[in-house]
Short mmCIF file of C-alpha atoms and ligand atoms in Angstrom, two decimals:
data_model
loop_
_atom_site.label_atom_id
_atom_site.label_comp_id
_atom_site.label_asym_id
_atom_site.label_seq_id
_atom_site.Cartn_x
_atom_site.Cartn_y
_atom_site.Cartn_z
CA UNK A 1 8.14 -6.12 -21.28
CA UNK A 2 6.42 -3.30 -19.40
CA UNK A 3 6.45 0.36 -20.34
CA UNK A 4 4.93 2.40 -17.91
CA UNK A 5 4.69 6.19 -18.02
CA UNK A 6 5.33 7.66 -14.24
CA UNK A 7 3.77 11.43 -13.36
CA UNK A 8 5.21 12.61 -10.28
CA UNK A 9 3.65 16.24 -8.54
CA UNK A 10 3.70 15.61 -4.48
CA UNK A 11 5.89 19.04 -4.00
CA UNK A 12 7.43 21.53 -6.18
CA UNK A 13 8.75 18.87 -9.21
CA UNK A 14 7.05 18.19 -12.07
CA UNK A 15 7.94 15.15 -13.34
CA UNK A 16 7.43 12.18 -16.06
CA UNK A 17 9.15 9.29 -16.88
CA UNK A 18 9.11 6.29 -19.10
CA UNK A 19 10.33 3.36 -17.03
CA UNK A 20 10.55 -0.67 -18.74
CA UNK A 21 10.08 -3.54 -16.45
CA UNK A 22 11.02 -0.88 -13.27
CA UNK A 23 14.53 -1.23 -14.01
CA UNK A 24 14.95 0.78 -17.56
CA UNK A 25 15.01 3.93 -17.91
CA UNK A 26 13.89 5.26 -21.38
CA UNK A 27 13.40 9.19 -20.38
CA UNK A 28 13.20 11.28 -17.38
CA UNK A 29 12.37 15.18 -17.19
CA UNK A 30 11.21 17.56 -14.85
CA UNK A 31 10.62 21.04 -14.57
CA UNK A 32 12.16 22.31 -10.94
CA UNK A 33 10.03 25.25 -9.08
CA UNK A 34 13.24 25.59 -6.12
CA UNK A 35 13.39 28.99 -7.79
CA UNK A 36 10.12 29.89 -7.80
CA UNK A 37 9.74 29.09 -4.02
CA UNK A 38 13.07 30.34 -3.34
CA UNK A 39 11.87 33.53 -2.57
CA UNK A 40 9.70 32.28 0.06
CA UNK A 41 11.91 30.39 2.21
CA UNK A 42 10.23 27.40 1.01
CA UNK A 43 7.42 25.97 -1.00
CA UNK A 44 3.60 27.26 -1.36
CA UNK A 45 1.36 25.10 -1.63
CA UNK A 46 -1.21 27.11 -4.24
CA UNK A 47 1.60 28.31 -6.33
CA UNK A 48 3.16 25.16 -6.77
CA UNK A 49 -0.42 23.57 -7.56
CA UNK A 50 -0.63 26.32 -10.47
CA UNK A 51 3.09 25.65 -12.25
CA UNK A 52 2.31 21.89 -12.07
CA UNK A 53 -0.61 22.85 -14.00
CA UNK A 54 1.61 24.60 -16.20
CA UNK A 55 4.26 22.08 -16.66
CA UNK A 56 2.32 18.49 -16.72
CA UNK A 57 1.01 18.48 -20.67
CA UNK A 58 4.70 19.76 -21.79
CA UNK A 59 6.58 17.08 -20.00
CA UNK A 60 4.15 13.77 -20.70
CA UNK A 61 5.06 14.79 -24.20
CA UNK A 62 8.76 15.03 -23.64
CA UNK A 63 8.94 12.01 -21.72
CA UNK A 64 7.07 10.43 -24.88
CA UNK A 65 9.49 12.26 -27.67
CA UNK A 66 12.67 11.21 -25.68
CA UNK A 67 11.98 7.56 -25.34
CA UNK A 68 10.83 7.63 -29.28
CA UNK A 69 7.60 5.71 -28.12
CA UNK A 70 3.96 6.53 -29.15
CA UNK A 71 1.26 6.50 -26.41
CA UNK A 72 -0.18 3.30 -27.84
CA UNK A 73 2.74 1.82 -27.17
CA UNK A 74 2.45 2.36 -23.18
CA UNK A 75 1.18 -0.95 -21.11
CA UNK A 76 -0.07 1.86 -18.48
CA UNK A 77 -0.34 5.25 -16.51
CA UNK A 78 1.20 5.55 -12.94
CA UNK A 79 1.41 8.09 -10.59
CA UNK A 80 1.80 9.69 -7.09
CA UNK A 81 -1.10 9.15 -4.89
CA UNK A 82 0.89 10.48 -1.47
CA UNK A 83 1.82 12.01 1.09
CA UNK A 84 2.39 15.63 -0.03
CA UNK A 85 0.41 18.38 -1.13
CA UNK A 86 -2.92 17.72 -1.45
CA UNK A 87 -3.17 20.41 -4.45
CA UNK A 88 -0.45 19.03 -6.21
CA UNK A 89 -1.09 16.01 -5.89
CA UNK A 90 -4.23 16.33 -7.45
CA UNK A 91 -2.51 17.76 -10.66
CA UNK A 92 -0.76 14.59 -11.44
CA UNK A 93 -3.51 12.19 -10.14
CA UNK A 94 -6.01 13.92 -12.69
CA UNK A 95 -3.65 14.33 -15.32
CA UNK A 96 -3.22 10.18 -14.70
CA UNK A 97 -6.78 9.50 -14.72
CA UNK A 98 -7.48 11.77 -17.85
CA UNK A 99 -4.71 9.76 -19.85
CA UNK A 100 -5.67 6.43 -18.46
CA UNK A 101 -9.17 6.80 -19.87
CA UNK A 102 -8.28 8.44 -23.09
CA UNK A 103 -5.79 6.58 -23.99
CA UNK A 104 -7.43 3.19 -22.79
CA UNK A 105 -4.19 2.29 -20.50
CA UNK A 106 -4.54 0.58 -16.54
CA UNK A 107 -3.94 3.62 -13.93
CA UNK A 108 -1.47 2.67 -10.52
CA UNK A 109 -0.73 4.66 -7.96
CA UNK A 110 2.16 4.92 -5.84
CA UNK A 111 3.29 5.79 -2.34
CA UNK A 112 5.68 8.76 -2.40
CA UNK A 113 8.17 7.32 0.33
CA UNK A 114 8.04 3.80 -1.24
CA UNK A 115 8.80 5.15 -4.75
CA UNK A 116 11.59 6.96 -3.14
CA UNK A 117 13.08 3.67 -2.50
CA UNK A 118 12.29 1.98 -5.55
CA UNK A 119 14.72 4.60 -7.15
CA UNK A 120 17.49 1.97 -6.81
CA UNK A 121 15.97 -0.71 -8.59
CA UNK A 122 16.71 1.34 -11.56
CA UNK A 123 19.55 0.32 -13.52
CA UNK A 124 20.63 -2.50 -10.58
CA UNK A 125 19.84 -5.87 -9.90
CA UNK A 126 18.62 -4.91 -6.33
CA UNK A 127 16.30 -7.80 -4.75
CA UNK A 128 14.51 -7.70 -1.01
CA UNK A 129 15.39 -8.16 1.64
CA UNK A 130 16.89 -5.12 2.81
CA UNK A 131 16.68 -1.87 4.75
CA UNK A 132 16.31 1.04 3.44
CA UNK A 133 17.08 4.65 4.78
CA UNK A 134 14.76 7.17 3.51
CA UNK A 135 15.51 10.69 4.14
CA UNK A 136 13.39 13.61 2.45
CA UNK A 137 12.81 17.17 3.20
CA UNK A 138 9.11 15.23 4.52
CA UNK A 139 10.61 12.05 6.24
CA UNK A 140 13.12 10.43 7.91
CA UNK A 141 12.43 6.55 8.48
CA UNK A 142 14.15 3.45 8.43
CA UNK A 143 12.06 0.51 6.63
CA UNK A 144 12.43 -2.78 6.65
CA UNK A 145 11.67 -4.38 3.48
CA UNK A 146 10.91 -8.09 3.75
CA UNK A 147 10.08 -8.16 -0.04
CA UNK A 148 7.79 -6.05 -2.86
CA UNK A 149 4.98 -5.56 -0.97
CA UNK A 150 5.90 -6.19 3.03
CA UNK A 151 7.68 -3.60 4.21
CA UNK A 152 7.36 -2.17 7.87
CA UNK A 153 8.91 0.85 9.60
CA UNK A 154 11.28 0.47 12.20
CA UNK A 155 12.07 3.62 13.09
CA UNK A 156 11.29 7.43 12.43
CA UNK A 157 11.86 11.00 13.21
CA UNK A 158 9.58 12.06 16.18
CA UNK A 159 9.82 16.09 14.98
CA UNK A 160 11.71 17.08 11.98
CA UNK A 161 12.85 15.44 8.65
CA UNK A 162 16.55 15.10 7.97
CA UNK A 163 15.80 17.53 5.23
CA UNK A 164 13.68 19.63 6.63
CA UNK A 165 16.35 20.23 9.61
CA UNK A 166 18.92 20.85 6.78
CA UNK A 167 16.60 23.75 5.21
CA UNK A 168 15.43 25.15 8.76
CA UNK A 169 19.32 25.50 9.68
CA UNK A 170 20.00 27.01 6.16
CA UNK A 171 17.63 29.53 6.70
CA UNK A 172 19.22 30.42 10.10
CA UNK A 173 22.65 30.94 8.03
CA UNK A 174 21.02 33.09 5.74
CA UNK A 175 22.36 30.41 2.61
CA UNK A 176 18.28 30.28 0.81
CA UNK A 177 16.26 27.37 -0.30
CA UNK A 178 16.71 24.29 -0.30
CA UNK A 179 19.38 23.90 2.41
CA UNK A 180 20.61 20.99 1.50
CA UNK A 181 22.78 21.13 -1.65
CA UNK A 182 24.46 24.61 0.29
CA UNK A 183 24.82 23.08 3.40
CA UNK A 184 26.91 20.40 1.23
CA UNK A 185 29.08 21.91 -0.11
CA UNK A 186 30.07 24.71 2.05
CA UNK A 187 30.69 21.77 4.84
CA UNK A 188 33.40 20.37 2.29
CA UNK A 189 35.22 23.31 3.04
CA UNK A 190 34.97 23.40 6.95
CA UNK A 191 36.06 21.53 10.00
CA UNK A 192 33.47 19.18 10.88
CA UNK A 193 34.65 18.90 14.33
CA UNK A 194 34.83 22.80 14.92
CA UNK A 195 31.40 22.37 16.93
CA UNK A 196 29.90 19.60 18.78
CA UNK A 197 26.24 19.22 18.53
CA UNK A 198 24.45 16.83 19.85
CA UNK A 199 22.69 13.94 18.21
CA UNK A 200 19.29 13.83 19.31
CA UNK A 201 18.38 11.43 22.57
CA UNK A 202 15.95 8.94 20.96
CA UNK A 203 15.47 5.22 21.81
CA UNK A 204 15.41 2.45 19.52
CA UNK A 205 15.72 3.36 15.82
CA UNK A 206 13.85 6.88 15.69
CA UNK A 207 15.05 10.00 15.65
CA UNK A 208 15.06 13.36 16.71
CA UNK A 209 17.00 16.41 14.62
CA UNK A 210 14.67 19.69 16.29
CA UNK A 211 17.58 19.78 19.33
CA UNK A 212 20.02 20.13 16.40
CA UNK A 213 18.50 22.84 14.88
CA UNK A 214 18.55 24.59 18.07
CA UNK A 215 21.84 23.41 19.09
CA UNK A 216 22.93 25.37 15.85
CA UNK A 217 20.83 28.63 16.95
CA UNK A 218 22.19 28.36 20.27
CA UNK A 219 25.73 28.57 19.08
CA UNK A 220 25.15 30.98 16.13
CA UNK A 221 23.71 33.34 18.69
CA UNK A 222 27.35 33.15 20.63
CA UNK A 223 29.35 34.03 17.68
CA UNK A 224 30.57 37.37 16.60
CA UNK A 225 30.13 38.12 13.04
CA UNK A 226 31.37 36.72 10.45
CA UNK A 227 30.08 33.49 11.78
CA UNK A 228 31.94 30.50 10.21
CA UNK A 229 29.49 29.17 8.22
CA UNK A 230 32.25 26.61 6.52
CA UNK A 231 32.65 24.91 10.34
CA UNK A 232 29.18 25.39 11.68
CA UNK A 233 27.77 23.86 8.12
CA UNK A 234 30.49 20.79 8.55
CA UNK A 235 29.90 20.10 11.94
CA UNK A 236 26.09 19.95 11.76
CA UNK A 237 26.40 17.69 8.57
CA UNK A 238 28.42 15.23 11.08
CA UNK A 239 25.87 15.24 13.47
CA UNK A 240 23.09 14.52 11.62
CA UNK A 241 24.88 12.07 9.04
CA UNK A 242 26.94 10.08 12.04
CA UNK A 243 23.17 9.30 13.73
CA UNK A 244 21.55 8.66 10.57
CA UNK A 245 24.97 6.27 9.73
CA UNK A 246 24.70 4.66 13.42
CA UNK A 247 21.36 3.60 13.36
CA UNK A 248 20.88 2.59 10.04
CA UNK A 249 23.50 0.12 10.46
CA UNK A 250 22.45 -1.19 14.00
CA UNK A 251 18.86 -1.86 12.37
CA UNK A 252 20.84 -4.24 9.75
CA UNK A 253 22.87 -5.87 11.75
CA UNK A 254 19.85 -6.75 13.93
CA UNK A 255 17.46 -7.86 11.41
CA UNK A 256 20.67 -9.96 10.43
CA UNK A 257 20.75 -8.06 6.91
CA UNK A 258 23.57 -7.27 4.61
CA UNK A 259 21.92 -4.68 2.33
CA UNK A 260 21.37 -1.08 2.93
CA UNK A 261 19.26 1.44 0.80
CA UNK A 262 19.53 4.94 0.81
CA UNK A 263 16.72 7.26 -1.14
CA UNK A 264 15.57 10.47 -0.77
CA UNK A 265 16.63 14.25 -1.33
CA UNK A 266 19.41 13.94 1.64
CA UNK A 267 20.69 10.38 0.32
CA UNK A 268 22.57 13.06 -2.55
CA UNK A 269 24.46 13.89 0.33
CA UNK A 270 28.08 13.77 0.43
CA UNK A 271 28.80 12.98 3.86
CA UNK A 272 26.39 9.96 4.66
CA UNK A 273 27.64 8.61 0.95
CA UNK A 274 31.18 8.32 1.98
CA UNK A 275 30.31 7.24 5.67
CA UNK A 276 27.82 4.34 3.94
CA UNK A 277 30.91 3.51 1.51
CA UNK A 278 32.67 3.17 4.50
CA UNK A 279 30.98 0.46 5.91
CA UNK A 280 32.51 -2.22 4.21
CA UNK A 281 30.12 -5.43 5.80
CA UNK A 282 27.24 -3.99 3.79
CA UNK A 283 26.63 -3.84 0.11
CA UNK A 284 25.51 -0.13 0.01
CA UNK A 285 22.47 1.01 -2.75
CA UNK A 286 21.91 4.92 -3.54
CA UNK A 287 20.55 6.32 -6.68
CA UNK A 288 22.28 8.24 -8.84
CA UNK A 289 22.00 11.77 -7.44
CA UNK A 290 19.01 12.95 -9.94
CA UNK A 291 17.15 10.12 -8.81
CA UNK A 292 17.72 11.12 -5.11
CA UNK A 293 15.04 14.00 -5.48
CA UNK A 294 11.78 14.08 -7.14
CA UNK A 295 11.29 12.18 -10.05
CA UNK A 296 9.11 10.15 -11.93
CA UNK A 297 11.28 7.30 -13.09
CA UNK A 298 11.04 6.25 -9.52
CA UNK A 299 7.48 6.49 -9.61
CA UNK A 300 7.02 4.26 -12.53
CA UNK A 301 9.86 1.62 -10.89
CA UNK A 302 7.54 1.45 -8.16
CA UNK A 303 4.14 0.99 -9.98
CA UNK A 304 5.46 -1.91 -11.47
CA UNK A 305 7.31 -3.71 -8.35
CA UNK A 306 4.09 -2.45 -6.49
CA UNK A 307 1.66 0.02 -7.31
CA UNK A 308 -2.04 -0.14 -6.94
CA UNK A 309 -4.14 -0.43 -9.50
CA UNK A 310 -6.89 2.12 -9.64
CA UNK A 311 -9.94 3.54 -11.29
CA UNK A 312 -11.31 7.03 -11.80
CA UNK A 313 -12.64 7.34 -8.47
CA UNK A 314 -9.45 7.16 -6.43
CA UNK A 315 -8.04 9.95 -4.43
CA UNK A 316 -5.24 11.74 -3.15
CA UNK A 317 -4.15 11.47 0.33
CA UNK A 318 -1.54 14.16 2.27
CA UNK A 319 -0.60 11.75 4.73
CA UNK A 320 0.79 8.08 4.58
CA UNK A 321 -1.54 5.90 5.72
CA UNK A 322 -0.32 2.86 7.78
CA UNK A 323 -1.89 0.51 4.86
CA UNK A 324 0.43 1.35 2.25
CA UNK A 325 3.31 -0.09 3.80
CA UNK A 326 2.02 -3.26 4.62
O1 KG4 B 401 13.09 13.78 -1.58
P1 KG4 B 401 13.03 15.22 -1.82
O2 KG4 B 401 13.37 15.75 -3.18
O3 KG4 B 401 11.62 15.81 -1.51
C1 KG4 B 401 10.77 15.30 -0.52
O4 KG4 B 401 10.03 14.34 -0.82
O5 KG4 B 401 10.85 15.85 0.60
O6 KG4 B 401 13.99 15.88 -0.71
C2 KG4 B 401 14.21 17.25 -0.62
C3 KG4 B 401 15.15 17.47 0.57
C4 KG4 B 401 15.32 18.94 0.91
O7 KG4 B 401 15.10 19.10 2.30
C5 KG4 B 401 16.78 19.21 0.54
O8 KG4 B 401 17.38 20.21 1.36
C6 KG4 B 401 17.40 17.85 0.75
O9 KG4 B 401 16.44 16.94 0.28
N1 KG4 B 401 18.66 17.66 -0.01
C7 KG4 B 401 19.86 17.44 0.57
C8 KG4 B 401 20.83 17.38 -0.47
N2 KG4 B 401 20.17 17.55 -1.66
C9 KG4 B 401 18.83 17.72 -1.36
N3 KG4 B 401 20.20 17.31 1.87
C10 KG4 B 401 21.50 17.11 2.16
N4 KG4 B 401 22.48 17.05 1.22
C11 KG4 B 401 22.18 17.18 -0.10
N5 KG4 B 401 23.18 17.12 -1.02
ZN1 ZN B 402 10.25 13.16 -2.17
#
């Protein structure tokens, strides 16, 4: 067996997690800054840097208590190498190496988007191949992945996340940060066919959700107040979950594949859950909903199914480099 212990900092979650044979789960915490950067209208950078700081030491020896395991009882050290915040990144990464050499144990990295995706290997028998729909408050791409380590993109957003256009349109309704969760569960209580906005016109198997975002300012702007934020949340939630639904599933039924794989912040959403369910040719995978966000039981699921092993000298990167997914 394989313990690994997973440190997760790319945005504004602390994490750590104790992950067996990157399908057991032995303990999971984090420390969420949302309220922090609340007040913002979304995260900073520097701040979030300084509370991961704050937060690392506490939870590597939670993560430790809750799984009742000593550190000599670890088989390594994994963590986040990117894309995200440079500065937070850095946090975890140096928090890795520190405990790697100290405590004698092999240091992985892992790719933030892949990890994101290896969050449904916990507690399943999930094998490759399949594709997976990953959809972040960063990133919106559909992957193919042939097996561990070959996985290619086969489509992606050409201007804003999923998540990012559910935090921008938020904003615009005056509901706070992050826009998802709100966005949720106000649409639960509106008509989702109150509005029609469009769905982006993108070829192939990318996307495009900045003409939504507008579409939604456009018709905010010819309300009277009090807008119906119910029916405006609803129908924008249809829009962006029927494209994200339609595409995904054209992409598996051309690559001839039966399994589909949601991860990311917006794969806790309600409305591309029950459309997925719906799909009744495909065997469906999401994580449980904690596992949707940040976390670092994904990490450590995806150091062992493919991380890199590293030394002291590696570093961080903001962006995803075309390497790590092949
Ligand atoms: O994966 P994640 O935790 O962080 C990134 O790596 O980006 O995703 C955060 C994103 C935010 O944009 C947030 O608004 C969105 O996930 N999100 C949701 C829901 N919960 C979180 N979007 C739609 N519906 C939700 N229930
Ligand atoms: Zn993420």
């Amino acid at each position: 067996m394989t313990i690994l212990l997973g440190l997760e900092t790319s945005c504004d979650e602390t994490a750590a997690a104790i992950v067996a044979d990157g399908r057991t789960l032995l303990s999971s915490v984090l420390i969420s800054q949302t309220e922090i950067h609340a007040k913002f209208g979304g995260v900073v950078p520097e701040v979030a840097a300084r509370s991961h700081v704050q937060a690392i030491n506490l939870l590597i020896d939670e993560a430790l208590s809750k799984a009742n395991l000593r550190p000599d009882q670890l088989d390594g050290i994994c963590c986040t190498r990117g894309p995200g915040l440079i500065g937070t990144l850095l946090v975890g990464l140096s928090a890795a190496k520190a405990l790697s050499w100290s405590w004698d144990l092999p240091l992985t990295t892992v790719d933030h988007l892949f990890s994101h995706v290896c969050a449904n290997f916990i507690g399943t028998d999930l094998q490759p191949p399949f594709v997976a729909l990953l959809v972040s408050g960063g990133h919106t791409q559909i992957l193919h992945f042939k097996d561990f380590n070959d996985v290619s993109i086969v489509g992606e957003t050409l201007d804003d996340a999923a998540g990012e256009a559910y935090d921008k349109v938020a904003r615009l309704l005056g509901l706070g940060y992050p826009g998802g969760p709100v966005i949720d569960s106000k649409a639960m209580e509106g008509n989702p066919l109150a509005f029609k906005f469009p769905e982006g016109v993108v070829k192939n198997y990318d996307f495009s959700f900045s003409g939504l975002k507008t579409a939604v300012l456009r018709q905010v702007e010819k309300l009277e107040p009090p807008l119906p934020v119910e029916d405006l949340c609803a129908s924008f939630q249809e829009a962006v979950s029927r494209v994200l639904v339609k595409k995904t599933l054209k992409a598996a039924e051309e690559l001839n594949l039966k399994t589909i794989v949601l991860a990311g912040g917006v794969a806790a959403n309600s409305e591309l859950r029950r459309k997925f369910e719906a799909a009744k040719d495909f065997k469906v995978y999401f994580p449980s909903r904690h596992l949707c966000t940040d976390n670092a039981a994904m990490v450590a699921a995806a150091a062992f199914f493919q991380g890199e092993p590293a030394d002291l000298s590696v570093g961080a990167y903001s962006r995803q480099p075309a390497r790590s997914l092949v």
